[in-house]
PDB file of C-alpha atoms in Angstrom:
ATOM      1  CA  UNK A  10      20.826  19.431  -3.214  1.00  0.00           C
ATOM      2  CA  UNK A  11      17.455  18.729  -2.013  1.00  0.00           C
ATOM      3  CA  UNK A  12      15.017  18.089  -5.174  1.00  0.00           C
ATOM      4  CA  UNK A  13      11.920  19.009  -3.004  1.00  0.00           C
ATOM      5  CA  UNK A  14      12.521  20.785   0.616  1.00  0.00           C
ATOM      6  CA  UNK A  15       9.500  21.947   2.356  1.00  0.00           C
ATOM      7  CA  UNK A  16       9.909  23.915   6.030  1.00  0.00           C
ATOM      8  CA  UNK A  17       9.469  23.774   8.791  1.00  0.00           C
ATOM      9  CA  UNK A  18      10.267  20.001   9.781  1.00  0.00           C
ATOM     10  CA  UNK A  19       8.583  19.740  13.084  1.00  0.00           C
ATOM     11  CA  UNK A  20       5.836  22.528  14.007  1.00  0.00           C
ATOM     12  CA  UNK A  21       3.911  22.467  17.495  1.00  0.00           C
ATOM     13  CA  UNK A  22       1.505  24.708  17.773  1.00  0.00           C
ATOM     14  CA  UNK A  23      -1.530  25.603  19.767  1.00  0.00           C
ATOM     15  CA  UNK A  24      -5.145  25.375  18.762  1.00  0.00           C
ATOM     16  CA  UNK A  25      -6.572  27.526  16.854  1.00  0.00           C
ATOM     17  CA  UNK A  26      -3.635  29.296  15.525  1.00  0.00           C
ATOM     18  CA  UNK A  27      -2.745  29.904  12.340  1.00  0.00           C
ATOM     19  CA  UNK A  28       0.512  28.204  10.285  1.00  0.00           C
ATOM     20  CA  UNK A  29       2.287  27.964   7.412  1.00  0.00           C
ATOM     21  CA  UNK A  30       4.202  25.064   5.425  1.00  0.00           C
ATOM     22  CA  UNK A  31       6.312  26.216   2.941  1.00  0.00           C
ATOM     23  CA  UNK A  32       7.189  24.162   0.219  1.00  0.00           C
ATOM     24  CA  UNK A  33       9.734  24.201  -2.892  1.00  0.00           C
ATOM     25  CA  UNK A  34      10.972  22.034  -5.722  1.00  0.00           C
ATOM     26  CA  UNK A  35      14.237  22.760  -7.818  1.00  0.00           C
ATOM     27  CA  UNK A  36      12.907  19.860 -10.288  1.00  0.00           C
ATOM     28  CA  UNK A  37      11.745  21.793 -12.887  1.00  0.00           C
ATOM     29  CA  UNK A  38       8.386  20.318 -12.739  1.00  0.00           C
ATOM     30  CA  UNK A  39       5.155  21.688 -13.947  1.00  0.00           C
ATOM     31  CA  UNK A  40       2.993  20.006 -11.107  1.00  0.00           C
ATOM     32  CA  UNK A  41       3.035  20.005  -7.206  1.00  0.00           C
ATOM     33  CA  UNK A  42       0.742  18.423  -4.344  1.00  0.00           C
ATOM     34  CA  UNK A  43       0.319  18.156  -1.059  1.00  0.00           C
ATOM     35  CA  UNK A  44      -0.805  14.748   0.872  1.00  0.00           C
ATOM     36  CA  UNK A  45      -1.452  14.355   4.291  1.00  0.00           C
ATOM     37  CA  UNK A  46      -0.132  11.292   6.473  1.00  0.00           C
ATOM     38  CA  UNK A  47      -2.469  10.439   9.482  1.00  0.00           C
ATOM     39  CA  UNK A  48      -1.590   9.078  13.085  1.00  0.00           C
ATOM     40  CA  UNK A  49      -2.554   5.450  10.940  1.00  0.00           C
ATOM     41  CA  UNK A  50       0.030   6.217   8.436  1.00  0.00           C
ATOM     42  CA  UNK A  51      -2.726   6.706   5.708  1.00  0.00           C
ATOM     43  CA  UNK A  52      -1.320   9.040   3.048  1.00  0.00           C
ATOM     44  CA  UNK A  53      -4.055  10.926   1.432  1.00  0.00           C
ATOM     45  CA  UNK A  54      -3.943  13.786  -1.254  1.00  0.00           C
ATOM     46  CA  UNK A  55      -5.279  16.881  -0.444  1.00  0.00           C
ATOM     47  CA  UNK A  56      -4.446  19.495  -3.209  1.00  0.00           C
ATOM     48  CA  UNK A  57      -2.710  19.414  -6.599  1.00  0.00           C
ATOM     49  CA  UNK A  58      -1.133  22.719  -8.619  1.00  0.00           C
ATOM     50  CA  UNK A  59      -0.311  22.595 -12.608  1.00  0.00           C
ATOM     51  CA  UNK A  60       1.421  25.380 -13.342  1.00  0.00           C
ATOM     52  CA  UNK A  61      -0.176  27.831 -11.349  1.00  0.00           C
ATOM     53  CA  UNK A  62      -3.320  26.208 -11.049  1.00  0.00           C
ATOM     54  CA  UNK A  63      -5.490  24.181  -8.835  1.00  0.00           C
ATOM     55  CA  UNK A  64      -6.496  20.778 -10.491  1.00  0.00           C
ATOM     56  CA  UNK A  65      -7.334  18.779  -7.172  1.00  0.00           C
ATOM     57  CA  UNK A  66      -8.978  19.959  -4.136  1.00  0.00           C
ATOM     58  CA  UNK A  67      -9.938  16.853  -3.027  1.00  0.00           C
ATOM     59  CA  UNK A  68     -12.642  17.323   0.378  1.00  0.00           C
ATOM     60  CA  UNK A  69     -10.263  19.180   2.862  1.00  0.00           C
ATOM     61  CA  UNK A  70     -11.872  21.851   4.962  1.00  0.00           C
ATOM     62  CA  UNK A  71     -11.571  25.267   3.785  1.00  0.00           C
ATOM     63  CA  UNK A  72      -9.331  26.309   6.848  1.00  0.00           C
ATOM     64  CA  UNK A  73      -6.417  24.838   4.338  1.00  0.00           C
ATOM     65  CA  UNK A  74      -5.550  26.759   1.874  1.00  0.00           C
ATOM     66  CA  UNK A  75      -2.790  26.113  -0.876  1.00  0.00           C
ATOM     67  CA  UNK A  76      -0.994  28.916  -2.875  1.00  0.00           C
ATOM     68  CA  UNK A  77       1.286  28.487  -5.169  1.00  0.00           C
ATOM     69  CA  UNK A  78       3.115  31.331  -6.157  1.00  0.00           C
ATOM     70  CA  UNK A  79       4.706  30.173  -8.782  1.00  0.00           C
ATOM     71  CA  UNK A  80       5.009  26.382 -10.476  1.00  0.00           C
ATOM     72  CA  UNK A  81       8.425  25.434  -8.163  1.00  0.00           C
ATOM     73  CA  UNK A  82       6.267  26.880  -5.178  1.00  0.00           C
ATOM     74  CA  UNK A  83       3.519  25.119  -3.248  1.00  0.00           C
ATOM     75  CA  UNK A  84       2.602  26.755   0.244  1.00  0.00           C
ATOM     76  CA  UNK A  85       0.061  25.166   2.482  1.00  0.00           C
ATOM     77  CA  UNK A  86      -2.039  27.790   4.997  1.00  0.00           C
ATOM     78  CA  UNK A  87      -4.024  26.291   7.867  1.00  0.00           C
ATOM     79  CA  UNK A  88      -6.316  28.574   9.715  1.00  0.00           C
ATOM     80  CA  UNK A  89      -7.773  28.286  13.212  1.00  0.00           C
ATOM     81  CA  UNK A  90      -5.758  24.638  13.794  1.00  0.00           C
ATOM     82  CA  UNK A  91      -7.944  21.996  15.681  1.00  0.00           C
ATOM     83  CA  UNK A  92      -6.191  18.999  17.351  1.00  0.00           C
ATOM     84  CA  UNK A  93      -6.957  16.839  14.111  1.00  0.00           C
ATOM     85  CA  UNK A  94      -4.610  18.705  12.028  1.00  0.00           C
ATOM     86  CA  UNK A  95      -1.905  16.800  13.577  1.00  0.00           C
ATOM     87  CA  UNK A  96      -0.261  14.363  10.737  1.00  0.00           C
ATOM     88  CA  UNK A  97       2.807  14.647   8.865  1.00  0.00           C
ATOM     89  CA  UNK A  98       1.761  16.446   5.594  1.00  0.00           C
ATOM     90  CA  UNK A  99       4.110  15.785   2.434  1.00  0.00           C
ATOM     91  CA  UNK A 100       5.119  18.229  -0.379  1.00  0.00           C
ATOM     92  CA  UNK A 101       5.508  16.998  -3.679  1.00  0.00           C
ATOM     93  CA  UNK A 102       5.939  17.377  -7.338  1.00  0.00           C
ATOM     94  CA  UNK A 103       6.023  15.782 -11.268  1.00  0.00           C
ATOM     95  CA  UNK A 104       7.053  16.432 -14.324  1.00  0.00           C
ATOM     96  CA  UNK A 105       3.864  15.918 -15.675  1.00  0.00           C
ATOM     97  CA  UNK A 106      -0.193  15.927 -14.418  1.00  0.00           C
ATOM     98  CA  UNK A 107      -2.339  13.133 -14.869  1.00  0.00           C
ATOM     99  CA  UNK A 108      -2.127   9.401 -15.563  1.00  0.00           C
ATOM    100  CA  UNK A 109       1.271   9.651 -18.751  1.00  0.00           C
ATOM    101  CA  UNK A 110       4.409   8.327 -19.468  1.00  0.00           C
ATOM    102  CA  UNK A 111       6.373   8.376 -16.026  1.00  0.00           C
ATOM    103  CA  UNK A 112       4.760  10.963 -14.312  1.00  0.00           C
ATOM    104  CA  UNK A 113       6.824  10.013 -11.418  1.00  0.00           C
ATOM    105  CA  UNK A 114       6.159  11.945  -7.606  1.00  0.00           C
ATOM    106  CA  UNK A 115       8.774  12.876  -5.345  1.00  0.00           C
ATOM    107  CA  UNK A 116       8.220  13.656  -2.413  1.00  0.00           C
ATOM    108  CA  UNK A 117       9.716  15.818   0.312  1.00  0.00           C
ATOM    109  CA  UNK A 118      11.174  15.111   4.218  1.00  0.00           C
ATOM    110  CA  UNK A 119       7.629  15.801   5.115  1.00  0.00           C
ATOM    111  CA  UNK A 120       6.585  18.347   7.888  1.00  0.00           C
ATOM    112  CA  UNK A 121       5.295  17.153  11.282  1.00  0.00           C
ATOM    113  CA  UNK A 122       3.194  18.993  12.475  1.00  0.00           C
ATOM    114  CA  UNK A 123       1.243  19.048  16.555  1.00  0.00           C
ATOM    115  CA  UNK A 124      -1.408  20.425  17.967  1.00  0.00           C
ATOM    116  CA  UNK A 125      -1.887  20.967  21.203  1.00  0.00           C
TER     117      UNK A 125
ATOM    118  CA  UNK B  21     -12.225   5.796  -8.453  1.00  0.00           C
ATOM    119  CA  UNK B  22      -9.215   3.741  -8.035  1.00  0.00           C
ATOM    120  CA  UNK B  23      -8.843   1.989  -4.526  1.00  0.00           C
ATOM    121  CA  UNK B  24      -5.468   0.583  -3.468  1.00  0.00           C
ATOM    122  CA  UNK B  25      -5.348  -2.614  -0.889  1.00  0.00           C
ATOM    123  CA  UNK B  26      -2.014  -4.331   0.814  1.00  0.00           C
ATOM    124  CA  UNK B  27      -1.809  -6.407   4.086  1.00  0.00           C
ATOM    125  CA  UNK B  28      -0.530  -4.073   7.038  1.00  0.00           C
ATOM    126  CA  UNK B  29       2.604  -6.020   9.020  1.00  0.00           C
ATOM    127  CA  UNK B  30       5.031  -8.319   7.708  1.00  0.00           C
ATOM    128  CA  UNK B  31       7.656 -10.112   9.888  1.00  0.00           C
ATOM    129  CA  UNK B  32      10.514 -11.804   8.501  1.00  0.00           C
ATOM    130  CA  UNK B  33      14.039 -13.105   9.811  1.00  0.00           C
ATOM    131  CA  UNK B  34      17.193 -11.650   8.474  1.00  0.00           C
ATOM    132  CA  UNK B  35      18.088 -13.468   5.442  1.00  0.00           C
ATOM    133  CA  UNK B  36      14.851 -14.261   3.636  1.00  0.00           C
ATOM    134  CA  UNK B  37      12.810 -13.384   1.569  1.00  0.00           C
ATOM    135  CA  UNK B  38      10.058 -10.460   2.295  1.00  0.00           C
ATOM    136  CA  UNK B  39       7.455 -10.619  -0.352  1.00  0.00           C
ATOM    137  CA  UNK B  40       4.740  -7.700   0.046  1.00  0.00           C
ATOM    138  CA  UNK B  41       1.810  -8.093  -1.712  1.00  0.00           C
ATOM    139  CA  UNK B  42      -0.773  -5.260  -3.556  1.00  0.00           C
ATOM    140  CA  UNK B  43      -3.922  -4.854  -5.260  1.00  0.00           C
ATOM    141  CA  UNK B  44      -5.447  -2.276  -7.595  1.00  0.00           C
ATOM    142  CA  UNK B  45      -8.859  -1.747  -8.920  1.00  0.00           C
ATOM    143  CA  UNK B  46      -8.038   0.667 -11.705  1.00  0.00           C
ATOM    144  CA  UNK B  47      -6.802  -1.766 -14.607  1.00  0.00           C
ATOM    145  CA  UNK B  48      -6.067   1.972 -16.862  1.00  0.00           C
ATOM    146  CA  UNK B  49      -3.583   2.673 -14.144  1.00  0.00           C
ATOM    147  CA  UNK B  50      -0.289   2.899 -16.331  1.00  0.00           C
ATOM    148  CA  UNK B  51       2.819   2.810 -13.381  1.00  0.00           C
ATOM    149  CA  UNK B  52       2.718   1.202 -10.533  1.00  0.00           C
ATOM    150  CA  UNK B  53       5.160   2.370  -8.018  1.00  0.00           C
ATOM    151  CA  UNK B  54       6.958   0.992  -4.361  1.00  0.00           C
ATOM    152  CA  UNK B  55       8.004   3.831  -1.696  1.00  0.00           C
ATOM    153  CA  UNK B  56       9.544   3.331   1.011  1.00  0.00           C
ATOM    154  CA  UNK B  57       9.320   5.006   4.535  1.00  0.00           C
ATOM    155  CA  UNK B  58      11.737   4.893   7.357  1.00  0.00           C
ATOM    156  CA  UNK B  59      10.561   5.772  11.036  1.00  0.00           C
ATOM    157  CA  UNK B  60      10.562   9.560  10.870  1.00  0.00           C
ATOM    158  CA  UNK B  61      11.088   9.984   7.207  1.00  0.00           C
ATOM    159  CA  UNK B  62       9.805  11.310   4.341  1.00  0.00           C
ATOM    160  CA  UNK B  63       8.750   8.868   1.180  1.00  0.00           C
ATOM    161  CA  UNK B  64      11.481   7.489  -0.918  1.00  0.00           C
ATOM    162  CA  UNK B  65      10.765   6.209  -4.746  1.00  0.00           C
ATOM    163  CA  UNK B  66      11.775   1.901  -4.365  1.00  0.00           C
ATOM    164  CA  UNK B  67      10.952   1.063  -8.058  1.00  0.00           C
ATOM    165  CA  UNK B  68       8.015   1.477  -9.994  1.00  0.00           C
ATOM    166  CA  UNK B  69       6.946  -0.795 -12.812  1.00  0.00           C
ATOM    167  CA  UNK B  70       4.909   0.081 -16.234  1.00  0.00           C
ATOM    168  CA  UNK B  71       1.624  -1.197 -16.791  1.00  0.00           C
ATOM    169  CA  UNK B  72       2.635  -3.566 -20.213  1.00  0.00           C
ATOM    170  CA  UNK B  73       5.870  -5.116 -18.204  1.00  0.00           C
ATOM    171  CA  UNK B  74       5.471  -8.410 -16.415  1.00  0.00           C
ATOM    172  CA  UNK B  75       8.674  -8.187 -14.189  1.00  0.00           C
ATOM    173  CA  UNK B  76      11.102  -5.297 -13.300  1.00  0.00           C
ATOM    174  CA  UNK B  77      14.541  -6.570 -11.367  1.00  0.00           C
ATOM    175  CA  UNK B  78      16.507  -4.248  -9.341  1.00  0.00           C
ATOM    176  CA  UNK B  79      19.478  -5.744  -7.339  1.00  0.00           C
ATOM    177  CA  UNK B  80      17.588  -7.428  -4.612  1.00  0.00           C
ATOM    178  CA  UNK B  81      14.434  -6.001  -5.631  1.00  0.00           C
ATOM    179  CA  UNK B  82      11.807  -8.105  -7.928  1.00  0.00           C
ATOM    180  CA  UNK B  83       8.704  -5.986  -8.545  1.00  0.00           C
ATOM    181  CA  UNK B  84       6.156  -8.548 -10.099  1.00  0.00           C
ATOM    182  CA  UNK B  85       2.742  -7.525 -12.094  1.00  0.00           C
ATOM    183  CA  UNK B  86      -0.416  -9.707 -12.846  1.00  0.00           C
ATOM    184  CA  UNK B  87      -1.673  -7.160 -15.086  1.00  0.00           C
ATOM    185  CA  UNK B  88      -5.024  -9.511 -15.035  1.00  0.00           C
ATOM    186  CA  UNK B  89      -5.470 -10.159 -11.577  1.00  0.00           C
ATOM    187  CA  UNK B  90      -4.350  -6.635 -10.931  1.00  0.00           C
ATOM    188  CA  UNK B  91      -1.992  -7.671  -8.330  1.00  0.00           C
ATOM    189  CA  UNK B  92       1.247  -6.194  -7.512  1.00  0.00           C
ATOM    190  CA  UNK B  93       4.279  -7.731  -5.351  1.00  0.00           C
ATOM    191  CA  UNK B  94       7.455  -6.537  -4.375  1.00  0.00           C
ATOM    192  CA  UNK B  95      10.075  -9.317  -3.349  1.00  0.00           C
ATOM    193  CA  UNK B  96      13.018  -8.050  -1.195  1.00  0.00           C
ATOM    194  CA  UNK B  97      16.120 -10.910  -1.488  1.00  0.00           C
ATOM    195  CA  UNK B  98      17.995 -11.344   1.670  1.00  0.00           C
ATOM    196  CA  UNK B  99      16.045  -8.969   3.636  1.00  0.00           C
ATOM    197  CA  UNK B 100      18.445  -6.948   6.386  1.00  0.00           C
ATOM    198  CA  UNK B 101      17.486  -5.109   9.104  1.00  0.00           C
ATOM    199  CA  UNK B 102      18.257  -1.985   7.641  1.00  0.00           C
ATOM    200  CA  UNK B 103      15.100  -2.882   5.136  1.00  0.00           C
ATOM    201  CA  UNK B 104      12.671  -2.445   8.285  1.00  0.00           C
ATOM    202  CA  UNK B 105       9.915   0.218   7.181  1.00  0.00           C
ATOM    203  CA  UNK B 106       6.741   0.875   5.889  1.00  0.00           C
ATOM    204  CA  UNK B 107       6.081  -0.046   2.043  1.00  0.00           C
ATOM    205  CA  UNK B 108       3.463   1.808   0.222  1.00  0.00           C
ATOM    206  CA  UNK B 109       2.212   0.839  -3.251  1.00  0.00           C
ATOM    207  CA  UNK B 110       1.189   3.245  -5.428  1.00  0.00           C
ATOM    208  CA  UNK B 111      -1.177   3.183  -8.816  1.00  0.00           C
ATOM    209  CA  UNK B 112      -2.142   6.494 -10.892  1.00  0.00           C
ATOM    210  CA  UNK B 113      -5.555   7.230 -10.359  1.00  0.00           C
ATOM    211  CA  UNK B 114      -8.002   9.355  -9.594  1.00  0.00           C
ATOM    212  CA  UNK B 115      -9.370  12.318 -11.037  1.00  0.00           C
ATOM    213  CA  UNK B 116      -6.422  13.972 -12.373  1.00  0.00           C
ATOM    214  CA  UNK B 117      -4.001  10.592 -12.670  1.00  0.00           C
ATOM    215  CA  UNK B 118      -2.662  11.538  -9.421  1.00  0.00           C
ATOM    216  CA  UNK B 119      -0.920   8.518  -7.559  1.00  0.00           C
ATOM    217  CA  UNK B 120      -3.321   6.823  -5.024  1.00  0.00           C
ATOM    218  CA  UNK B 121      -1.014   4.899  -1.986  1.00  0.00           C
ATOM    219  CA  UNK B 122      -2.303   1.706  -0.274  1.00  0.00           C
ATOM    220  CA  UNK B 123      -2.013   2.578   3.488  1.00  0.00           C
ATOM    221  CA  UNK B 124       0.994   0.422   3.916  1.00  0.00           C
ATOM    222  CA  UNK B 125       2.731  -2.340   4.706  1.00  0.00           C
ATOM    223  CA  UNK B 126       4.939  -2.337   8.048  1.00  0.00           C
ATOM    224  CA  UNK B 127       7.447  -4.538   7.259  1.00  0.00           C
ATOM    225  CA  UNK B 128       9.697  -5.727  10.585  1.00  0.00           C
ATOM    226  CA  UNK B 129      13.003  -7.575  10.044  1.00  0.00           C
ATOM    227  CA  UNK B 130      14.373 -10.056  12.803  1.00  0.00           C
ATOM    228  CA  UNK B 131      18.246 -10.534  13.517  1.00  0.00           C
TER     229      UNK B 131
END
């Protein structure tokens, strides 16, 4: 049983479309994110989600948009993709938010995503 | 904001010792944490150790804190070729306490 599973896996798309990531955790957790992995291997967070709610947006252009439907939901939208968006971008969620006990991240497979 | 630094390649023959080595600049930063990433993996959760601990042993993994230095290792005992990966160390920080990864250390094992 997968704790966090985010889908697709691999995506290759064309430029300037328009994709999805979907992501989901069965943790129970109250907090979700969603880092991106560059062609360097530099992990970087773009957006966390407590409960609902957006408490990092760090500076990400707008054409990515999170939404979390609800707190074991974290989808990633990325309009009008440009050949930089390529990376691997990683789901993932805690128990907690913020700098507490063991606010331990897990992380999902990670979704590779192309653009060509 | 916090800023995490580790060397980028290690090489080491099968059998010894891999020490990877990690620096912090938040000293509030409460767990520090090892992940682990296989060619064409996700990350996978190592070990992590708590700020006030010195030393955290798990089987043939030593995590090591100089809570004054702010310095972080990871020792790996009789490293095997199946321990080939990237290592990323990991403090909270930032804004929100969100974990902030050092960009990795590519660590290459040699039969």
């Amino acid at each position: 049983d997968t704790a966090v599973s985010q889908t697709p896996k691999y995506l290759v798309t064309q430029m300037g479309n328009d994709k999805s990531i979907k992501c989901e955790q069965n943790l129970g957790h109250d907090t979700m994110y969603w880092y991106k992995q560059d062609s360097k291997k530099f992990l970087k967070i773009m957006f966390s989600y407590n409960n609902k709610e957006l408490i990092i947006n760090e500076t990400v252009p707008n054409r990515f948009s999170p939404k979390s439907p609800d707190k074991a939901h974290l989808n990633l939208h990325i309009n009008s993709l440009e050949l930089g968006d390529s990376a691997v971008y990683f789901c993932a969620s805690s128990r907690f938010r913020g700098n507490r006990l063991r606010n331990t991240i897990y992380f999902g497979e990670g979704s590779w995503l192309t653009v060509v | 904001g916090e800023d995490v630094e580790q060397s980028l390649f290690l090489s080491v023959r099968e059998g010894d010792s891999s020490v990877i080595n990690c620096t912090y600049t938040d000293s509030s930063s409460t767990y520090l944490y090892w992940y682990k990433q296989e060619p064409g993996a996700g990350l996978q959760l190592l070990t992590y150790i708590f700020s006030n601990m010195d030393m955290k042993q798990d089987q043939r993994l030593t995590v090591l804190l100089n809570k004054k230095d702010k310095h972080l290792s990871l020792r790996i005992a009789d490293t095997q070729t199946g321990d080939s990966a990237i290592y990323f160390c990991a403090a909270t920080g930032g804004s929100q306490g969100n974990l902030i990864f050092g960009k990795g250390t590519k660590l290459s094992v040699k039969p």
